[in-house]
PDB file of C-alpha atoms in Angstrom:
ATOM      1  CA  UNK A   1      25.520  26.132 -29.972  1.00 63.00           C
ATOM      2  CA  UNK A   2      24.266  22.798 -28.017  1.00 75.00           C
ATOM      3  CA  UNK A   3      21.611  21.280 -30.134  1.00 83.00           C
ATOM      4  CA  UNK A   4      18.155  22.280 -27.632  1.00 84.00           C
ATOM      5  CA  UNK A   5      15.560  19.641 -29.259  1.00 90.00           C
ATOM      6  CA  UNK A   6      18.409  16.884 -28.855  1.00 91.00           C
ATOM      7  CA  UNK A   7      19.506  18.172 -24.816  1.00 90.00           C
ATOM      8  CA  UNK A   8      15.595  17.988 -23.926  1.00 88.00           C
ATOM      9  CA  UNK A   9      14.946  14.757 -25.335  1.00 89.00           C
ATOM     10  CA  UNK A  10      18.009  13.149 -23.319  1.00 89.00           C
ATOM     11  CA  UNK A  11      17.281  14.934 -19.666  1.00 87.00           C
ATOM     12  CA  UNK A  12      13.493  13.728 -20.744  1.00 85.00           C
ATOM     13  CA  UNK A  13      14.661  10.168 -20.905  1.00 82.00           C
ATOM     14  CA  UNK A  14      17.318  10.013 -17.847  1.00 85.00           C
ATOM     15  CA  UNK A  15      15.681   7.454 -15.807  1.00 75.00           C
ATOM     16  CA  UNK A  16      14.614   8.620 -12.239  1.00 73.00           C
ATOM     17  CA  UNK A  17      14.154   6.343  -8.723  1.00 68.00           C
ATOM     18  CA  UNK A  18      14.399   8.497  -5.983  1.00 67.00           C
ATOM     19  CA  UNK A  19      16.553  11.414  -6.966  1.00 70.00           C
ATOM     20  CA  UNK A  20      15.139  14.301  -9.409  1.00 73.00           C
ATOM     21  CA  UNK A  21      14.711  17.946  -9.148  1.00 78.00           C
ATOM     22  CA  UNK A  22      14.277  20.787 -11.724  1.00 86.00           C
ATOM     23  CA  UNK A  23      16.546  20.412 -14.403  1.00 90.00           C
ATOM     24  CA  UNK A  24      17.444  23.867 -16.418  1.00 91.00           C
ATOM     25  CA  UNK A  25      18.177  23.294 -20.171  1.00 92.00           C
ATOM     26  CA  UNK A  26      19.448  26.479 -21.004  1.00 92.00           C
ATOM     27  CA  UNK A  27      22.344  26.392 -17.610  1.00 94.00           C
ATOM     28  CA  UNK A  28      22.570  22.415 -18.435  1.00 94.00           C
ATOM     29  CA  UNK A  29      23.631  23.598 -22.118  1.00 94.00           C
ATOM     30  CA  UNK A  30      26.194  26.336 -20.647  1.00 94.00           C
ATOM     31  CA  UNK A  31      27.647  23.606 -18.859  1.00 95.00           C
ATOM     32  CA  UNK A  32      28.354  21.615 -21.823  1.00 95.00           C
ATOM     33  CA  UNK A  33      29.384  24.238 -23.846  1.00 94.00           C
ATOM     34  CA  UNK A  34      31.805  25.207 -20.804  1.00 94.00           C
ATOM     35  CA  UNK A  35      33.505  21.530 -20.684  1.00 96.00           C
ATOM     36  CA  UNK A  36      33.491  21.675 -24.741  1.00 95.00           C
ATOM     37  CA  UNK A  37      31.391  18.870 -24.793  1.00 95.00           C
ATOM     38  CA  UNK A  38      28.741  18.244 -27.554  1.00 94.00           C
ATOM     39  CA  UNK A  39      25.726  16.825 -26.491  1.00 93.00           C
ATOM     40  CA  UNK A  40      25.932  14.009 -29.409  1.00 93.00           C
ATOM     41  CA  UNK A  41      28.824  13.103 -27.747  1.00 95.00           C
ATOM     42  CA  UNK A  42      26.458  12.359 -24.480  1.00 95.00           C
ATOM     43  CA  UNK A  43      26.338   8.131 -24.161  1.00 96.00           C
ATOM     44  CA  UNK A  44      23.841   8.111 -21.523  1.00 95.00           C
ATOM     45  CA  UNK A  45      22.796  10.144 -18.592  1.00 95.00           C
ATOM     46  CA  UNK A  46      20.720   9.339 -15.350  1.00 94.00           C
ATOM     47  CA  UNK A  47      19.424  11.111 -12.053  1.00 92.00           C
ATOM     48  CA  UNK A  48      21.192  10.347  -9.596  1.00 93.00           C
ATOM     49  CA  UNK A  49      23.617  12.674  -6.820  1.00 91.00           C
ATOM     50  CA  UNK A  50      27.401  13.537  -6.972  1.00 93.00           C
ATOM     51  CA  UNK A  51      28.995  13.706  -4.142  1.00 88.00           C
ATOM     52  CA  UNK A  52      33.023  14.877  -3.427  1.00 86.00           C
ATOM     53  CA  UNK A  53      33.068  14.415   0.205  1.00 77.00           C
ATOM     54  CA  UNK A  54      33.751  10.354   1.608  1.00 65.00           C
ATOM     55  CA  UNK A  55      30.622  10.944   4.533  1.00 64.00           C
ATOM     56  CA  UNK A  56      27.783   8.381   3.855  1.00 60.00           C
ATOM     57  CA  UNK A  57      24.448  10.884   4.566  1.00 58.00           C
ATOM     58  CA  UNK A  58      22.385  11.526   1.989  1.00 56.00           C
ATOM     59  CA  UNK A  59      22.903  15.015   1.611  1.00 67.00           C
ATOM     60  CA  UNK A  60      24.033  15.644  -1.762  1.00 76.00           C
ATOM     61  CA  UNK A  61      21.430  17.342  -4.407  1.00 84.00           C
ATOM     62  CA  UNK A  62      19.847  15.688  -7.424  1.00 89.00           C
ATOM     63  CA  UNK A  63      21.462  15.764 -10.194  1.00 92.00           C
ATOM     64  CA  UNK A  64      22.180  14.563 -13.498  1.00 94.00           C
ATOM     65  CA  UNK A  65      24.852  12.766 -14.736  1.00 95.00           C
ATOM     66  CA  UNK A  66      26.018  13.082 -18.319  1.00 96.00           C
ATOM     67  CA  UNK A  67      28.849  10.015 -19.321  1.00 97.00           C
ATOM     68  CA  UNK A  68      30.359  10.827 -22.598  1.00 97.00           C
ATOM     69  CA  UNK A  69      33.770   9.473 -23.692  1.00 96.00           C
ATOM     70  CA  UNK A  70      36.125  11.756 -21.564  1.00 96.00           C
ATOM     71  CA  UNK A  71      34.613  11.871 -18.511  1.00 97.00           C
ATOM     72  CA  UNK A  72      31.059  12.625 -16.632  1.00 97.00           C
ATOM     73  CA  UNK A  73      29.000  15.781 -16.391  1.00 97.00           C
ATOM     74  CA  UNK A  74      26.996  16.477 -13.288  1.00 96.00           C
ATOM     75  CA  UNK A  75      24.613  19.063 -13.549  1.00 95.00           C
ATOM     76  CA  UNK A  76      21.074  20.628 -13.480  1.00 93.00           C
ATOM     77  CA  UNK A  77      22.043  23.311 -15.178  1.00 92.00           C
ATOM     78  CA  UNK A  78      21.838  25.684 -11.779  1.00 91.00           C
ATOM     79  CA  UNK A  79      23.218  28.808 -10.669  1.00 88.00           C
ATOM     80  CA  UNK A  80      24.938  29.421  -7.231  1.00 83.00           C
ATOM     81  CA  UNK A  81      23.266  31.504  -5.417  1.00 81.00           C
ATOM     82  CA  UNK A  82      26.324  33.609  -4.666  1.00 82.00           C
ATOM     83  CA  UNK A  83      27.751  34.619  -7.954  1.00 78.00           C
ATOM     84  CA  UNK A  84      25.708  33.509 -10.001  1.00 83.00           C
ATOM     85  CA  UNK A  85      28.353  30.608 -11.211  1.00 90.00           C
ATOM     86  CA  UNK A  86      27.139  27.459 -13.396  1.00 93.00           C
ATOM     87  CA  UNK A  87      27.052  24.833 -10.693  1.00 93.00           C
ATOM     88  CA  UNK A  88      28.126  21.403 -12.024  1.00 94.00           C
ATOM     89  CA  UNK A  89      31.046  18.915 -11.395  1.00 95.00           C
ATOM     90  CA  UNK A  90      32.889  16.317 -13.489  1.00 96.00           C
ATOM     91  CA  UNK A  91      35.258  13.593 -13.339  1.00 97.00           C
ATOM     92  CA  UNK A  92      37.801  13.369 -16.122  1.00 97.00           C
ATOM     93  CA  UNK A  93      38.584  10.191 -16.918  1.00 97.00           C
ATOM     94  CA  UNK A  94      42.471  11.133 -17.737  1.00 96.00           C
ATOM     95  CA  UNK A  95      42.708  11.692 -14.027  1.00 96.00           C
ATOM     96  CA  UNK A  96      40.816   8.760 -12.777  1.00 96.00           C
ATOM     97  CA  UNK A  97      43.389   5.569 -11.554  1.00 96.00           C
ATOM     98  CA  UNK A  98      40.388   3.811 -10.470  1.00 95.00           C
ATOM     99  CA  UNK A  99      36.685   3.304 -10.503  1.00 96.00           C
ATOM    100  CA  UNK A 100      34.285   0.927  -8.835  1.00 95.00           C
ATOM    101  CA  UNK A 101      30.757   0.271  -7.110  1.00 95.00           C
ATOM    102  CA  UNK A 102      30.056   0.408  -3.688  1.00 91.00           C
ATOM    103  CA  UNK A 103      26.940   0.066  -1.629  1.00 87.00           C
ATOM    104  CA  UNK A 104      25.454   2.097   1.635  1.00 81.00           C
ATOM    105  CA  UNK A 105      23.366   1.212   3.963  1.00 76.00           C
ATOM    106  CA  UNK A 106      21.482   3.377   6.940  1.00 73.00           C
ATOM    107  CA  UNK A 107      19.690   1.484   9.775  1.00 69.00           C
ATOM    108  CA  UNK A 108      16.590   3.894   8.841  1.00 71.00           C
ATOM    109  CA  UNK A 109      15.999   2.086   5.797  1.00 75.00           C
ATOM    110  CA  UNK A 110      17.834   4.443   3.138  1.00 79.00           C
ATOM    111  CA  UNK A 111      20.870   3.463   1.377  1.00 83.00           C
ATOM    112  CA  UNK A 112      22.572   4.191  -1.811  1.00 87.00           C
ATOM    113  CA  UNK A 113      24.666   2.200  -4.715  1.00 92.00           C
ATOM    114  CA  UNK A 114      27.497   4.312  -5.612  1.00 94.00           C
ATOM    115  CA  UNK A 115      30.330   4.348  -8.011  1.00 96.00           C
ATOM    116  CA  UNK A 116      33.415   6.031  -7.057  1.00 95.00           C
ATOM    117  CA  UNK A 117      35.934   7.367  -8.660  1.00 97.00           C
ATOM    118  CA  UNK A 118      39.598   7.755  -7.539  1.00 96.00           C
ATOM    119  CA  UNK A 119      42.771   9.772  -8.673  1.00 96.00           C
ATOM    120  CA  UNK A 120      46.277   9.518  -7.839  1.00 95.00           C
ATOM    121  CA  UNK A 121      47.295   8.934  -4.626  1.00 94.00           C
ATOM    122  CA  UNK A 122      43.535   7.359  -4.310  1.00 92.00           C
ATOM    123  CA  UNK A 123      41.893  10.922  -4.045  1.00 93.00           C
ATOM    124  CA  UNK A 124      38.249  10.973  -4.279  1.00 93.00           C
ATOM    125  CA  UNK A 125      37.738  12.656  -7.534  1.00 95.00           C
ATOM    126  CA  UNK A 126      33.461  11.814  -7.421  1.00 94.00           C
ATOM    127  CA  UNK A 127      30.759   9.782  -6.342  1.00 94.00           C
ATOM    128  CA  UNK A 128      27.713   8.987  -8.466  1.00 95.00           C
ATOM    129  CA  UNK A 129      24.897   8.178  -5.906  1.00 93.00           C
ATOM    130  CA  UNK A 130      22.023   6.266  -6.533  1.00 91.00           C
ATOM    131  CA  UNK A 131      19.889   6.620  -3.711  1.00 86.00           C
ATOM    132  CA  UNK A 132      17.110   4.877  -2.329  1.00 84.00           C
ATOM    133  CA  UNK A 133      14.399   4.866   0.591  1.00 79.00           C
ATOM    134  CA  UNK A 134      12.445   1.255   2.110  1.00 77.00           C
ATOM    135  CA  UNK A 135       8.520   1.912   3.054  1.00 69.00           C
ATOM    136  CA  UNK A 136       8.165   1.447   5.948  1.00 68.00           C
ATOM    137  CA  UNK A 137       5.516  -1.042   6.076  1.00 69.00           C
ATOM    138  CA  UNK A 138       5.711  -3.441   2.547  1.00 64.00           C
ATOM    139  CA  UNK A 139       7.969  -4.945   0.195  1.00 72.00           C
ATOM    140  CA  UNK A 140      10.394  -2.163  -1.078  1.00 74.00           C
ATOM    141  CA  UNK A 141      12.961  -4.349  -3.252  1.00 79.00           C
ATOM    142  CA  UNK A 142      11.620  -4.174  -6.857  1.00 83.00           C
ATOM    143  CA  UNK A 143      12.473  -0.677  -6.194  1.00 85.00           C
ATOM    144  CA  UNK A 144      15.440  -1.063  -4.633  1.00 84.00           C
ATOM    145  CA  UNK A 145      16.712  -3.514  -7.670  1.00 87.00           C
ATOM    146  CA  UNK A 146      15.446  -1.019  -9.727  1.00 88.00           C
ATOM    147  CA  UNK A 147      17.935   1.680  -8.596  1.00 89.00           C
ATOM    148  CA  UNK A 148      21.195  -0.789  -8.093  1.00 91.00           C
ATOM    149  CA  UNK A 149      20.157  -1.742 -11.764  1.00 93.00           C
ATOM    150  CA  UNK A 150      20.413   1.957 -13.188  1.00 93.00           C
ATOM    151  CA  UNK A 151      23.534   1.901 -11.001  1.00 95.00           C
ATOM    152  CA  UNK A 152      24.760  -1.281 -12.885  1.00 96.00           C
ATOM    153  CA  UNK A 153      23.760   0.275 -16.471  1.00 95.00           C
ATOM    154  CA  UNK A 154      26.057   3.404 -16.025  1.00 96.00           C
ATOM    155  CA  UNK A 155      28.668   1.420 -14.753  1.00 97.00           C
ATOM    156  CA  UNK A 156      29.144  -1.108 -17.432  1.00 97.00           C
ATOM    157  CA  UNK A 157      29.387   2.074 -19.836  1.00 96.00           C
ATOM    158  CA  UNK A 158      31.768   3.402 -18.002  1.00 97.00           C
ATOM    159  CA  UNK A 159      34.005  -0.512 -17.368  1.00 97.00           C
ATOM    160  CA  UNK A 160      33.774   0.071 -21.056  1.00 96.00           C
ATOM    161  CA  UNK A 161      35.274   3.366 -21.611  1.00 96.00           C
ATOM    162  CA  UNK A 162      38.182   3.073 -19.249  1.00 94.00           C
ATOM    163  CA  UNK A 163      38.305  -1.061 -19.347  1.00 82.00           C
TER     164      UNK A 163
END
């Protein structure tokens, strides 16, 4: 049974830049309960995308990412829409061989900081995505350091977990 008034209070605080969409506490929950994760064992979690594929478009769904001690959590607690299967994805950290940031930038002033996550044979086992957009006319980089510091935040919790 995941602890409800705890689960809302975390996906309340995750902060959000650019990336958020609805997030489903009940599916979220399942999740957790599927991985046999506890959500006291949840360090910190943030909006942000997960992406599998190594393409640099931004075309990867909000999501949020849950770092506990084993590995990450990506979910909104969704539902495919054929199915009806929990959508979320992880990275276990027993798998990972190696782990760092990484930056992308469009010429159409969008760009994300990223931390990737590689397996053996240096396999793409995840991306966490922190996206961001420039106005077009005005000074976008408070935002913009905004989101490379959440970016910076999750991965100095996770230097510390595999360091």
């Amino acid at each position: 049974m995941v602890d409800a008034e705890k689960l809302s209070e975390i996906v309340k605080l995750a902060p959000v830049h650019f990336d958020q969409g609805q997030a489903d506490l009940n599916g979220i929950g399942q999740a957790l309960t599927a991985e046999k994760l506890d959500v006291s064992e949840v360090l910190a979690a943030s909006w942000c995308t997960f992406g599998t594929a190594n393409i640099e478009a931004l075309v990867d769904a909000p999501t949020i990412a849950f770092v506990h001690s084993r590995g990450i959590l990506a979910t909104t607690g969704k539902r495919k829409m054929l199915g009806g299967k929990l959508k979320y994805s992880t990275v276990d950290f027993t798998s990972c061989r190696g782990y760092g940031p990484t930056e992308h930038e469009d010429p159409r002033r969008l760009g994300k900081f990223c931390i990737e996550f590689a397996g053996p044979g240096n396999i793409l086992l995840g991306r966490l995505q922190w996206t961001w957009r420039a106005k077009r006319f005005g000074d976008s980089r408070q935002q913009i350091m905004a989101v490379a510091e959440e970016r910076d935040r999750i991965l100095q919790l996770v230097t510390t977990l595999l360091g």
